């Protein structure tokens, strides 16, 4: 059955709970374009809380790694 992009991102983040996921990882593996908007939609539903940590690559580029957990 067809899954929405929001469902795919939610399931991916839940499957990678401890490690989290970057915007780029989700774009490449899930074939979604606007991960930030999808994460915003997931947050607005209030079912899950999505947090992030800033990381820096070896080249000095900063990016976010997203983590998900159930909202209380």
N, CA, C and O atoms as a MOPAC input file, in Angstrom:
PM7 MOZYME 1SCF
protein

 N      0.83700 1    -1.18000 1     0.00000 1
 C      0.00000 1     0.00000 1     0.00000 1
 C      0.88300 1     1.24500 1     0.00000 1
 O      1.97900 1     1.23700 1     0.56000 1
 N      0.41100 1     2.28400 1    -0.61500 1
 C      1.13800 1     3.53700 1    -0.71300 1
 C      1.22600 1     4.23600 1     0.64300 1
 O      0.23500 1     4.31900 1     1.36800 1
 N      2.41000 1     4.73600 1     0.98000 1
 C      2.60600 1     5.49100 1     2.21400 1
 C      2.89900 1     6.94200 1     1.86500 1
 O      3.57400 1     7.23400 1     0.87700 1
 N      2.38500 1     7.84200 1     2.68400 1
 C      2.66600 1     9.25000 1     2.46100 1
 C      4.11300 1     9.55200 1     2.86800 1
 O      4.75700 1     8.76500 1     3.56300 1
 N      4.59500 1    10.68700 1     2.42600 1
 C      5.95300 1    11.08500 1     2.79300 1
 C      6.06100 1    11.26000 1     4.30000 1
 O      7.09200 1    10.93200 1     4.88800 1
 N      5.01600 1    11.76900 1     4.92600 1
 C      5.02300 1    11.94900 1     6.37500 1
 C      5.12900 1    10.60300 1     7.08900 1
 O      5.84800 1    10.47700 1     8.08000 1
 N      4.40900 1     9.59600 1     6.58300 1
 C      4.47600 1     8.25800 1     7.17700 1
 C      5.88300 1     7.67700 1     7.01400 1
 O      6.42000 1     7.08700 1     7.95200 1
 N      6.47900 1     7.84000 1     5.83500 1
 C      7.81300 1     7.30000 1     5.58400 1
 C      8.85600 1     7.95300 1     6.48300 1
 O      9.72200 1     7.26700 1     7.02500 1
 N      8.77900 1     9.28500 1     6.64800 1
 C      9.74300 1     9.98700 1     7.50900 1
 C      9.54900 1     9.56600 1     8.96200 1
 O     10.52400 1     9.31200 1     9.66800 1
 N      8.30100 1     9.49100 1     9.41100 1
 C      8.02400 1     9.07400 1    10.79400 1
 C      8.56500 1     7.67500 1    11.05500 1
 O      9.24800 1     7.45700 1    12.05500 1
 N      8.27300 1     6.73000 1    10.17800 1
 C      8.74900 1     5.35800 1    10.34700 1
 C     10.27500 1     5.28200 1    10.30800 1
 O     10.87600 1     4.52400 1    11.06800 1
 N     10.89600 1     6.05700 1     9.43600 1
 C     12.35800 1     6.05200 1     9.33600 1
 C     12.98400 1     6.57900 1    10.62600 1
 O     13.93800 1     5.99400 1    11.14100 1
 N     12.44900 1     7.68100 1    11.14500 1
 C     12.98100 1     8.23100 1    12.39300 1
 C     12.75500 1     7.27800 1    13.56700 1
 O     13.62200 1     7.14300 1    14.43100 1
 N     11.60600 1     6.62000 1    13.60200 1
 C     11.33900 1     5.65000 1    14.67000 1
 C     12.28500 1     4.44900 1    14.57400 1
 O     12.71400 1     3.91100 1    15.59500 1
 N     12.60600 1     4.03600 1    13.35700 1
 C     13.51000 1     2.90200 1    13.16400 1
 C     14.95700 1     3.26600 1    13.52100 1
 O     15.75300 1     2.39300 1    13.86400 1
 N     15.28700 1     4.54500 1    13.44000 1
 C     16.64400 1     5.01400 1    13.73200 1
 C     16.63900 1     5.93000 1    14.95300 1
 O     17.31400 1     6.95900 1    14.98100 1
 N     15.86400 1     5.53400 1    15.95900 1
 C     15.65500 1     6.35700 1    17.15300 1
 C     16.95500 1     6.79100 1    17.82900 1
 O     17.13900 1     7.97200 1    18.12200 1
 N     17.84200 1     5.85300 1    18.07200 1
 C     19.06300 1     6.15700 1    18.82700 1
 C     20.07300 1     6.93900 1    18.00000 1
 O     20.72900 1     7.84800 1    18.50700 1
 N     20.19300 1     6.59000 1    16.75000 1
 C     21.18100 1     7.23200 1    15.88000 1
 C     20.65300 1     8.52400 1    15.27300 1
 O     21.43000 1     9.43100 1    14.97400 1
 N     19.35000 1     8.61500 1    15.08900 1
 C     18.75900 1     9.78100 1    14.44700 1
 C     18.98000 1     9.74800 1    12.94300 1
 O     19.49100 1     8.76500 1    12.40500 1
 N     18.59800 1    10.81500 1    12.27400 1
 C     18.73800 1    10.88100 1    10.82400 1
 C     18.90400 1    12.33300 1    10.38700 1
 O     18.34300 1    13.24800 1    10.99100 1
 N     19.67500 1    12.52300 1     9.34000 1
 C     19.86800 1    13.86300 1     8.79900 1
 C     18.88500 1    14.10200 1     7.65700 1
 O     18.27900 1    13.17800 1     7.11500 1
 N     18.75700 1    15.35900 1     7.32100 1
 C     17.91200 1    15.76000 1     6.20500 1
 C     18.36900 1    15.04700 1     4.92600 1
 O     17.54700 1    14.50900 1     4.18500 1
 N     19.66600 1    15.04600 1     4.67700 1
 C     20.21900 1    14.43400 1     3.47000 1
 C     19.94200 1    12.92900 1     3.41700 1
 O     19.56900 1    12.39900 1     2.37000 1
 N     20.12500 1    12.24600 1     4.54800 1
 C     19.85300 1    10.79800 1     4.60100 1
 C     18.41700 1    10.49800 1     4.19300 1
 O     18.16000 1     9.59300 1     3.39900 1
 N     17.48800 1    11.26800 1     4.74700 1
 C     16.08100 1    11.01200 1     4.45300 1
 C     15.73900 1    11.37100 1     3.01200 1
 O     14.92900 1    10.69300 1     2.38100 1
 N     16.34700 1    12.42300 1     2.49000 1
 C     16.10600 1    12.78200 1     1.09100 1
 C     16.57100 1    11.66700 1     0.15600 1
 O     15.86400 1    11.31300 1    -0.78800 1
 N     17.74400 1    11.12000 1     0.41200 1
 C     18.30600 1    10.10200 1    -0.46600 1
 C     17.62700 1     8.73600 1    -0.30400 1
 O     17.33400 1     8.06500 1    -1.29400 1
 N     17.38300 1     8.33200 1     0.93000 1
 C     16.84000 1     6.99400 1     1.16900 1
 C     15.32900 1     6.91300 1     1.00000 1
 O     14.80300 1     5.88000 1     0.58500 1
 N     14.62800 1     8.00400 1     1.31900 1
 C     13.15900 1     7.98300 1     1.25600 1
 C     12.61000 1     8.68700 1     0.02600 1
 O     11.41300 1     8.61100 1    -0.25300 1
 N     13.46900 1     9.36500 1    -0.70500 1
 C     13.07400 1    10.08800 1    -1.91600 1
 C     12.00700 1    11.13600 1    -1.64500 1
 O     11.01200 1    11.23900 1    -2.36300 1
 N     12.23900 1    11.91800 1    -0.58500 1
 C     11.36800 1    13.05100 1    -0.26700 1
 C     12.16600 1    14.33000 1    -0.45900 1
 O     13.37900 1    14.34900 1    -0.24800 1
 N     11.49600 1    15.38600 1    -0.85300 1
 C     12.19400 1    16.63200 1    -1.18100 1
 C     12.27100 1    17.61200 1    -0.01800 1
 O     13.34300 1    18.14500 1     0.26600 1
 N     11.17000 1    17.85500 1     0.64900 1
 C     11.13200 1    18.90200 1     1.66600 1
 C     10.99600 1    18.29400 1     3.06300 1
 O      9.91900 1    18.31700 1     3.66000 1
 N     12.08000 1    17.76200 1     3.56400 1
 C     12.07600 1    17.08000 1     4.85900 1
 C     11.71800 1    18.05600 1     5.98000 1
 O     10.99500 1    17.68900 1     6.90600 1
 N     12.21000 1    19.28600 1     5.90700 1
 C     11.90900 1    20.27000 1     6.95600 1
 C     10.41200 1    20.50200 1     7.09200 1
 O      9.90400 1    20.59700 1     8.21000 1
 N      9.70200 1    20.59500 1     5.98600 1
 C      8.25100 1    20.80300 1     6.01100 1
 C      7.54200 1    19.57600 1     6.57900 1
 O      6.59200 1    19.70900 1     7.35100 1
 N      7.98900 1    18.41100 1     6.20800 1
 C      7.37500 1    17.17700 1     6.71300 1
 C      7.58400 1    17.07000 1     8.21800 1
 O      6.66700 1    16.68400 1     8.94400 1
 N      8.77600 1    17.40500 1     8.69200 1
 C      9.05500 1    17.37100 1    10.12800 1
 C      8.19500 1    18.39700 1    10.85100 1
 O      7.71100 1    18.13000 1    11.95100 1
 N      8.00300 1    19.54200 1    10.26300 1
 C      7.12600 1    20.56100 1    10.83600 1
 C      5.69400 1    20.03900 1    10.95300 1
 O      5.03300 1    20.26700 1    11.96600 1
 N      5.21600 1    19.34800 1     9.93300 1
 C      3.87200 1    18.76200 1     9.96600 1
 C      3.74400 1    17.70000 1    11.05300 1
 O      2.72400 1    17.63200 1    11.73900 1
 N      4.77300 1    16.87400 1    11.21300 1
 C      4.76400 1    15.83200 1    12.25400 1
 C      4.71100 1    16.47800 1    13.63500 1
 O      3.95900 1    16.03600 1    14.50300 1
 N      5.51000 1    17.52600 1    13.83500 1
 C      5.49900 1    18.24500 1    15.12000 1
 C      4.12500 1    18.84100 1    15.40700 1
 O      3.64300 1    18.77500 1    16.53800 1
 N      3.49700 1    19.41900 1    14.39200 1
 C      2.20500 1    20.08500 1    14.56900 1
 C      1.08400 1    19.11000 1    14.91600 1
 O      0.09000 1    19.50400 1    15.52700 1
 N      1.23200 1    17.84300 1    14.53500 1
 C      0.22600 1    16.83900 1    14.90400 1
 C      0.19400 1    16.60800 1    16.41000 1
 O     -0.85900 1    16.29300 1    16.96400 1
 N      1.33000 1    16.75900 1    17.07700 1
 C      1.40300 1    16.59700 1    18.52200 1
 C      1.55600 1    15.17300 1    19.00900 1
 O      1.59000 1    14.94700 1    20.21900 1
 N      1.65100 1    14.20300 1    18.11400 1
 C      1.80400 1    12.80500 1    18.51600 1
 C      3.26100 1    12.51500 1    18.87000 1
 O      3.54400 1    11.80300 1    19.83400 1
 N      4.17800 1    13.07000 1    18.08700 1
 C      5.61100 1    12.86200 1    18.30000 1
 C      6.30900 1    14.19200 1    18.53000 1
 O      5.90300 1    15.23500 1    18.01800 1
 N      7.36000 1    14.11600 1    19.30900 1
 C      8.21800 1    15.28000 1    19.51200 1
 C      9.51500 1    15.01900 1    18.74200 1
 O     10.15500 1    13.98400 1    18.93100 1
 N      9.89300 1    15.94300 1    17.89200 1
 C     11.11700 1    15.79700 1    17.11700 1
 C     12.09800 1    16.86800 1    17.57400 1
 O     11.80600 1    18.06400 1    17.54200 1
 N     13.25800 1    16.40900 1    17.99400 1
 C     14.32100 1    17.32200 1    18.40500 1
 C     15.48800 1    17.16500 1    17.43800 1
 O     15.48200 1    16.28200 1    16.58000 1
 N     16.47100 1    18.01500 1    17.58400 1
 C     17.63000 1    17.92000 1    16.70000 1
 C     18.89700 1    18.33100 1    17.43900 1
 O     18.84600 1    19.01400 1    18.46100 1
 N     20.01000 1    17.90700 1    16.91000 1
 C     21.32800 1    18.31300 1    17.39600 1
 C     22.12000 1    18.81600 1    16.20500 1
 O     22.04900 1    18.24900 1    15.11400 1
 N     22.86800 1    19.87400 1    16.41800 1
 C     23.74700 1    20.36600 1    15.36200 1
 C     25.01000 1    19.52800 1    15.33400 1
 O     25.57600 1    19.22200 1    16.38300 1
 N     25.45600 1    19.15400 1    14.14700 1
 C     26.70400 1    18.42700 1    13.95500 1
 C     27.51700 1    19.16200 1    12.89800 1
 O     26.98300 1    19.95900 1    12.12600 1
 N     28.80800 1    18.88300 1    12.87600 1
 C     29.69000 1    19.51500 1    11.90400 1
 C     30.44600 1    18.43600 1    11.14900 1
 O     30.97700 1    17.50000 1    11.74700 1
 N     30.49100 1    18.57400 1     9.82900 1
 C     31.21700 1    17.61500 1     9.00300 1
 C     32.71000 1    17.89600 1     9.07200 1
 O     33.13500 1    18.89800 1     9.64600 1
 N     33.49800 1    17.01100 1     8.48900 1
 C     34.95200 1    17.18600 1     8.45000 1
 C     35.34800 1    18.44300 1     7.68800 1
 O     36.41700 1    19.00800 1     7.92100 1
 N     34.48700 1    18.87600 1     6.78000 1
 C     34.76200 1    20.07100 1     5.98000 1
 C     34.29200 1    21.34900 1     6.67000 1
 O     34.49300 1    22.44800 1     6.15300 1
 N     33.66800 1    21.20200 1     7.83700 1
 C     33.22100 1    22.36300 1     8.59100 1
 C     31.78700 1    22.78600 1     8.33500 1
 O     31.35100 1    23.82300 1     8.83600 1
 N     31.05300 1    22.00900 1     7.56900 1
 C     29.65900 1    22.32000 1     7.28500 1
 C     28.77100 1    21.84700 1     8.43700 1
 O     28.89000 1    20.70900 1     8.89000 1
 N     27.88700 1    22.72100 1     8.90600 1
 C     26.97600 1    22.36300 1     9.99400 1
 C     25.67200 1    21.81700 1     9.42200 1
 O     25.18500 1    22.28200 1     8.39200 1
 N     25.11800 1    20.81900 1    10.11100 1
 C     23.84400 1    20.23600 1     9.70000 1
 C     23.13800 1    19.68600 1    10.93200 1
 O     23.75300 1    19.50200 1    11.98200 1
 N     21.84200 1    19.42600 1    10.79300 1
 C     21.03100 1    18.92000 1    11.90200 1
 C     20.84300 1    17.41400 1    11.79200 1
 O     20.71100 1    16.86400 1    10.69800 1
 N     20.83400 1    16.76100 1    12.94800 1
 C     20.46600 1    15.34600 1    13.04100 1
 C     19.18900 1    15.30000 1    13.87700 1
 O     19.16900 1    15.77200 1    15.01400 1
 N     18.12000 1    14.72900 1    13.31000 1
 C     16.81100 1    14.70700 1    13.94600 1
 C     16.59000 1    13.41400 1    14.73900 1
 O     17.02100 1    12.33000 1    14.34700 1
 N     15.89900 1    13.58100 1    15.87100 1
 C     15.53300 1    12.46200 1    16.74200 1
 C     14.04300 1    12.57400 1    17.05300 1
 O     13.49100 1    13.67200 1    17.11300 1
 N     13.40300 1    11.42300 1    17.25000 1
 C     11.95700 1    11.40500 1    17.48800 1
 C     11.64800 1    10.64500 1    18.76200 1
 O     12.33300 1     9.68500 1    19.11500 1
 N     10.59100 1    11.09700 1    19.45600 1
 C     10.05300 1    10.35200 1    20.58700 1
 C      8.57900 1    10.70100 1    20.73800 1
 O      8.11200 1    11.71100 1    20.21300 1
 N      7.86400 1     9.86800 1    21.45000 1
 C      6.43600 1    10.08700 1    21.67000 1
 C      6.23300 1    11.34300 1    22.50800 1
 O      6.95600 1    11.56400 1    23.48000 1
 N      5.26800 1    12.15300 1    22.14300 1
 C      4.90800 1    13.32600 1    22.93300 1
 C      4.12100 1    12.86300 1    24.15700 1
 O      3.43800 1    11.84000 1    24.11800 1
 N      4.22400 1    13.60400 1    25.20800 1
 C      3.52400 1    13.22100 1    26.44900 1
 C      2.18800 1    13.85500 1    26.54400 1
 O      1.47000 1    13.63900 1    27.52100 1

